[in-house]
Amino acid sequence: MSTFYWSAKTFAVAPATRLLFRPWVKGLGNVPAEGAAILASNHLSVSDSVFMPAMLKRQVHFLAKKDYFTGAGPKGWITRKFFEATNQLPMDRSGGEASLRSLDAGLEALREGRLLGIYPEGTRSPDGRLHRGKIGVAKLALASGAPVVPIAMIGTDQAQPIGRTLPRIRRIGMIFGEPLDFSDRAEGVTDARVLRAVTDEIMEAIRRLSGQEYVDAYAADVKSGRVPAPPRARD
């Protein structure tokens, strides 16, 4: 754990999170005390990457949008240095082969026995529902043999909805589910059908924890308008 990360988390981020947002947490013991694991979470708010690691003793390495590492000028430099200091890993989110190749940094972190945080939806939910997962999480799980801990963030979209710069002071929650073991399907790491099935199992585990309505469409496509947002299920 880097000195910057440990200091910021221990003396600033974690105390502020506990004091201001009074998070309730279930299943924290499901996160391994040592060794590699993939923390696969729903994604409701930009603050998810702050709130969740604040509750863990171990450092979480997140796959971060690569644009944060390539910005120009003083602001770009500061942003890049911050993400490097906190050991964030650049991720190409354009899709296809480029995205799969950029998973290599995450795979290396797992092989080093670290915790890797990933949002299988690929971006924040545009409507509070859980959207179709991208297969990168399955590829990482099968290639590394690491267990997948499904996580549900609760109410973070109410604390900091899309478009809001600073979060509102309100209570949030998170649930850590039992680890999922896919080591028996390691040989399917190059089989698209196996990767899709594993991804769908992970998303279903997240859905059961979060209670969200599931949408069988990618969040990025719904957000951009490339596909119409499916109507909400009736109660």
Tab-separated table of C-alpha atoms in Angstrom:
chain	number	residue	atom	x	y	z
A	1	MET	CA	0.000	0.000	0.000
A	2	SER	CA	1.479	3.356	-1.031
A	3	THR	CA	2.229	5.908	1.682
A	4	PHE	CA	-0.020	8.478	0.026
A	5	TYR	CA	-2.928	6.051	-0.244
A	6	TRP	CA	-2.560	4.825	3.343
A	7	SER	CA	-2.261	8.326	4.795
A	8	ALA	CA	-5.162	9.779	2.826
A	9	LYS	CA	-7.399	6.825	3.619
A	10	THR	CA	-6.489	6.498	7.311
A	11	PHE	CA	-6.512	10.147	8.325
A	12	ALA	CA	-8.980	11.746	5.927
A	13	VAL	CA	-11.173	9.614	3.683
A	14	ALA	CA	-12.210	6.823	6.055
A	15	PRO	CA	-12.952	9.077	9.074
A	16	ALA	CA	-14.891	11.546	6.921
A	17	THR	CA	-16.902	8.756	5.288
A	18	ARG	CA	-17.843	7.227	8.639
A	19	LEU	CA	-18.678	10.565	10.243
A	20	LEU	CA	-20.656	12.166	7.424
A	21	PHE	CA	-22.289	9.243	5.627
A	22	ARG	CA	-22.626	6.723	8.508
A	23	PRO	CA	-22.339	3.738	6.161
A	24	TRP	CA	-23.952	0.470	7.151
A	25	VAL	CA	-22.024	-2.529	5.935
A	26	LYS	CA	-22.905	-6.208	5.673
A	27	GLY	CA	-20.702	-9.161	4.805
A	28	LEU	CA	-17.355	-7.416	5.182
A	29	GLY	CA	-15.840	-10.740	6.224
A	30	ASN	CA	-16.439	-12.032	2.692
A	31	VAL	CA	-13.489	-9.955	1.463
A	32	PRO	CA	-10.346	-12.109	1.778
A	33	ALA	CA	-7.851	-10.893	4.369
A	34	GLU	CA	-5.028	-11.702	1.976
A	35	GLY	CA	-4.504	-12.881	-1.584
A	36	ALA	CA	-6.104	-11.899	-4.846
A	37	ALA	CA	-9.807	-11.181	-5.241
A	38	ILE	CA	-12.012	-9.289	-7.666
A	39	LEU	CA	-14.468	-6.866	-6.072
A	40	ALA	CA	-17.301	-6.619	-8.613
A	41	SER	CA	-19.791	-3.891	-7.759
A	42	ASN	CA	-22.810	-2.146	-9.171
A	43	HIS	CA	-22.038	1.481	-10.011
A	44	LEU	CA	-24.428	4.208	-8.962
A	45	SER	CA	-22.153	7.149	-8.175
A	46	VAL	CA	-18.647	8.440	-8.795
A	47	SER	CA	-18.231	8.263	-5.023
A	48	ASP	CA	-18.550	4.464	-5.054
A	49	SER	CA	-14.778	4.316	-5.591
A	50	VAL	CA	-14.303	6.339	-2.401
A	51	PHE	CA	-16.966	4.908	-0.101
A	52	MET	CA	-16.272	1.205	-0.656
A	53	PRO	CA	-12.463	1.191	-0.209
A	54	ALA	CA	-12.866	3.360	2.900
A	55	MET	CA	-14.502	0.401	4.654
A	56	LEU	CA	-11.682	-2.043	3.872
A	57	LYS	CA	-8.334	-2.481	5.586
A	58	ARG	CA	-6.693	-3.557	2.329
A	59	GLN	CA	-5.996	-1.319	-0.626
A	60	VAL	CA	-8.276	-1.650	-3.634
A	61	HIS	CA	-6.832	-1.111	-7.107
A	62	PHE	CA	-9.514	0.135	-9.478
A	63	LEU	CA	-9.463	0.028	-13.248
A	64	ALA	CA	-9.812	3.755	-14.031
A	65	LYS	CA	-10.726	5.441	-17.308
A	66	LYS	CA	-7.497	5.933	-19.272
A	67	ASP	CA	-8.383	9.577	-20.023
A	68	TYR	CA	-7.404	10.370	-16.429
A	69	PHE	CA	-3.810	9.443	-17.308
A	70	THR	CA	-3.511	11.341	-20.587
A	71	GLY	CA	-4.859	14.832	-19.864
A	72	ALA	CA	-2.866	17.865	-20.999
A	73	GLY	CA	-1.762	20.932	-19.077
A	74	PRO	CA	-1.429	21.462	-15.310
A	75	LYS	CA	-4.831	19.934	-14.548
A	76	GLY	CA	-3.998	16.832	-16.580
A	77	TRP	CA	-0.669	16.485	-14.801
A	78	ILE	CA	-2.246	16.781	-11.359
A	79	THR	CA	-4.948	14.279	-12.244
A	80	ARG	CA	-2.429	11.808	-13.642
A	81	LYS	CA	-0.174	12.076	-10.591
A	82	PHE	CA	-3.124	11.573	-8.243
A	83	PHE	CA	-4.264	8.419	-10.008
A	84	GLU	CA	-0.717	7.099	-10.184
A	85	ALA	CA	-0.158	7.806	-6.474
A	86	THR	CA	-3.302	5.896	-5.561
A	87	ASN	CA	-2.251	2.968	-7.764
A	88	GLN	CA	-5.205	3.231	-10.110
A	89	LEU	CA	-4.874	1.304	-13.372
A	90	PRO	CA	-5.689	2.791	-16.801
A	91	MET	CA	-8.601	1.114	-18.567
A	92	ASP	CA	-9.643	1.576	-22.194
A	93	ARG	CA	-13.444	1.650	-22.174
A	94	SER	CA	-13.922	1.971	-25.915
A	95	GLY	CA	-14.857	-1.698	-26.131
A	96	GLY	CA	-13.686	-4.630	-28.204
A	97	GLU	CA	-10.063	-5.738	-28.335
A	98	ALA	CA	-8.751	-2.439	-26.937
A	99	SER	CA	-10.690	-2.913	-23.705
A	100	LEU	CA	-9.684	-6.546	-23.384
A	101	ARG	CA	-6.004	-5.711	-23.884
A	102	SER	CA	-6.150	-3.059	-21.184
A	103	LEU	CA	-7.292	-5.707	-18.714
A	104	ASP	CA	-3.690	-6.905	-18.597
A	105	ALA	CA	-2.846	-4.388	-15.854
A	106	GLY	CA	-5.694	-5.748	-13.756
A	107	LEU	CA	-4.584	-9.299	-14.359
A	108	GLU	CA	-1.062	-8.430	-13.257
A	109	ALA	CA	-2.406	-6.910	-10.028
A	110	LEU	CA	-4.364	-10.083	-9.327
A	111	ARG	CA	-1.327	-12.256	-9.972
A	112	GLU	CA	0.492	-10.139	-7.385
A	113	GLY	CA	-2.199	-11.035	-4.843
A	114	ARG	CA	-3.984	-7.689	-4.770
A	115	LEU	CA	-7.624	-6.642	-4.537
A	116	LEU	CA	-8.978	-5.407	-7.856
A	117	GLY	CA	-12.130	-3.319	-7.984
A	118	ILE	CA	-14.202	-3.375	-11.156
A	119	TYR	CA	-17.629	-2.177	-12.260
A	120	PRO	CA	-18.888	-4.807	-14.723
A	121	GLU	CA	-21.482	-2.385	-16.104
A	122	GLY	CA	-18.574	-0.322	-17.448
A	123	THR	CA	-20.029	3.025	-16.397
A	124	ARG	CA	-22.443	4.471	-13.858
A	125	SER	CA	-26.052	3.411	-14.160
A	126	PRO	CA	-27.999	6.162	-15.945
A	127	ASP	CA	-31.267	5.274	-14.219
A	128	GLY	CA	-30.510	3.455	-10.962
A	129	ARG	CA	-31.100	0.036	-12.501
A	130	LEU	CA	-28.523	-2.728	-12.941
A	131	HIS	CA	-27.398	-3.104	-16.541
A	132	ARG	CA	-25.828	-5.874	-18.566
A	133	GLY	CA	-22.273	-6.684	-17.521
A	134	LYS	CA	-19.294	-6.568	-19.841
A	135	ILE	CA	-17.260	-9.756	-20.096
A	136	GLY	CA	-13.989	-8.233	-18.856
A	137	VAL	CA	-14.794	-9.261	-15.288
A	138	ALA	CA	-15.216	-12.892	-16.377
A	139	LYS	CA	-12.011	-12.812	-18.390
A	140	LEU	CA	-10.106	-11.575	-15.333
A	141	ALA	CA	-11.697	-14.172	-13.068
A	142	LEU	CA	-10.971	-17.116	-15.350
A	143	ALA	CA	-7.467	-15.992	-16.310
A	144	SER	CA	-6.378	-15.327	-12.714
A	145	GLY	CA	-8.345	-17.925	-10.784
A	146	ALA	CA	-9.212	-15.222	-8.251
A	147	PRO	CA	-12.586	-15.356	-6.482
A	148	VAL	CA	-15.174	-12.722	-7.319
A	149	VAL	CA	-16.829	-10.886	-4.429
A	150	PRO	CA	-20.152	-9.381	-5.603
A	151	ILE	CA	-20.909	-6.020	-4.026
A	152	ALA	CA	-24.035	-3.890	-3.833
A	153	MET	CA	-23.708	-0.168	-3.210
A	154	ILE	CA	-26.917	1.174	-1.696
A	155	GLY	CA	-28.121	4.773	-1.890
A	156	THR	CA	-24.925	6.277	-3.264
A	157	ASP	CA	-26.857	7.622	-6.243
A	158	GLN	CA	-29.001	9.565	-3.790
A	159	ALA	CA	-25.916	10.945	-2.065
A	160	GLN	CA	-24.234	11.925	-5.339
A	161	PRO	CA	-26.371	11.572	-8.455
A	162	ILE	CA	-24.896	12.025	-11.917
A	163	GLY	CA	-24.090	15.687	-12.490
A	164	ARG	CA	-23.618	16.596	-8.840
A	165	THR	CA	-20.076	17.690	-7.931
A	166	LEU	CA	-20.190	17.189	-4.168
A	167	PRO	CA	-22.189	14.468	-2.406
A	168	ARG	CA	-25.119	15.228	-0.148
A	169	ILE	CA	-24.714	14.270	3.490
A	170	ARG	CA	-26.927	11.219	3.869
A	171	ARG	CA	-26.573	7.618	4.936
A	172	ILE	CA	-25.336	5.003	2.480
A	173	GLY	CA	-24.879	1.245	2.606
A	174	MET	CA	-22.988	-1.605	1.024
A	175	ILE	CA	-23.287	-5.380	1.008
A	176	PHE	CA	-20.404	-7.754	0.308
A	177	GLY	CA	-21.646	-11.111	-0.942
A	178	GLU	CA	-20.062	-14.521	-0.636
A	179	PRO	CA	-17.113	-15.058	-2.996
A	180	LEU	CA	-17.863	-16.775	-6.304
A	181	ASP	CA	-15.392	-19.404	-7.506
A	182	PHE	CA	-15.081	-19.956	-11.249
A	183	SER	CA	-11.823	-21.919	-11.204
A	184	ASP	CA	-13.581	-24.956	-12.673
A	185	ARG	CA	-14.193	-22.977	-15.875
A	186	ALA	CA	-10.655	-21.641	-16.378
A	187	GLU	CA	-10.328	-23.407	-19.732
A	188	GLY	CA	-13.206	-21.292	-21.050
A	189	VAL	CA	-11.250	-18.033	-20.806
A	190	THR	CA	-11.275	-17.690	-24.610
A	191	ASP	CA	-14.818	-19.004	-25.118
A	192	ALA	CA	-17.257	-16.117	-25.587
A	193	ARG	CA	-20.193	-18.245	-24.412
A	194	VAL	CA	-18.447	-19.175	-21.175
A	195	LEU	CA	-17.395	-15.562	-20.564
A	196	ARG	CA	-20.966	-14.367	-21.079
A	197	ALA	CA	-22.380	-17.040	-18.767
A	198	VAL	CA	-19.897	-16.213	-15.999
A	199	THR	CA	-20.556	-12.486	-16.374
A	200	ASP	CA	-24.300	-13.054	-16.152
A	201	GLU	CA	-23.843	-15.116	-12.976
A	202	ILE	CA	-21.855	-12.290	-11.420
A	203	MET	CA	-24.497	-9.725	-12.376
A	204	GLU	CA	-27.241	-11.925	-10.951
A	205	ALA	CA	-25.342	-12.170	-7.664
A	206	ILE	CA	-25.056	-8.372	-7.579
A	207	ARG	CA	-28.754	-8.015	-8.415
A	208	ARG	CA	-29.780	-10.301	-5.555
A	209	LEU	CA	-27.756	-8.207	-3.129
A	210	SER	CA	-28.816	-4.796	-4.415
A	211	GLY	CA	-32.467	-5.535	-5.200
A	212	GLN	CA	-32.138	-3.481	-8.395
A	213	GLU	CA	-34.231	-4.055	-11.464
A	214	TYR	CA	-32.105	-5.680	-14.175
A	215	VAL	CA	-31.870	-4.245	-17.678
A	216	ASP	CA	-30.516	-6.476	-20.446
A	217	ALA	CA	-28.747	-3.613	-22.211
A	218	TYR	CA	-25.368	-1.979	-21.693
A	219	ALA	CA	-25.468	1.142	-19.525
A	220	ALA	CA	-23.271	3.067	-21.968
A	221	ASP	CA	-25.678	2.348	-24.828
A	222	VAL	CA	-28.673	3.477	-22.786
A	223	LYS	CA	-26.823	6.578	-21.585
A	224	SER	CA	-25.789	7.588	-25.100
A	225	GLY	CA	-29.204	6.893	-26.593
A	226	ARG	CA	-27.852	4.228	-28.963
A	227	VAL	CA	-30.545	1.937	-27.607
A	228	PRO	CA	-33.814	3.069	-26.027
A	229	ALA	CA	-34.102	2.704	-22.288
A	230	PRO	CA	-36.357	-0.276	-21.592
A	231	PRO	CA	-39.520	0.598	-19.670
A	232	ARG	CA	-39.408	0.043	-15.941
A	233	ALA	CA	-41.036	-3.068	-14.578
A	234	ARG	CA	-44.406	-2.556	-12.959
A	235	ASP	CA	-44.719	-3.231	-9.243
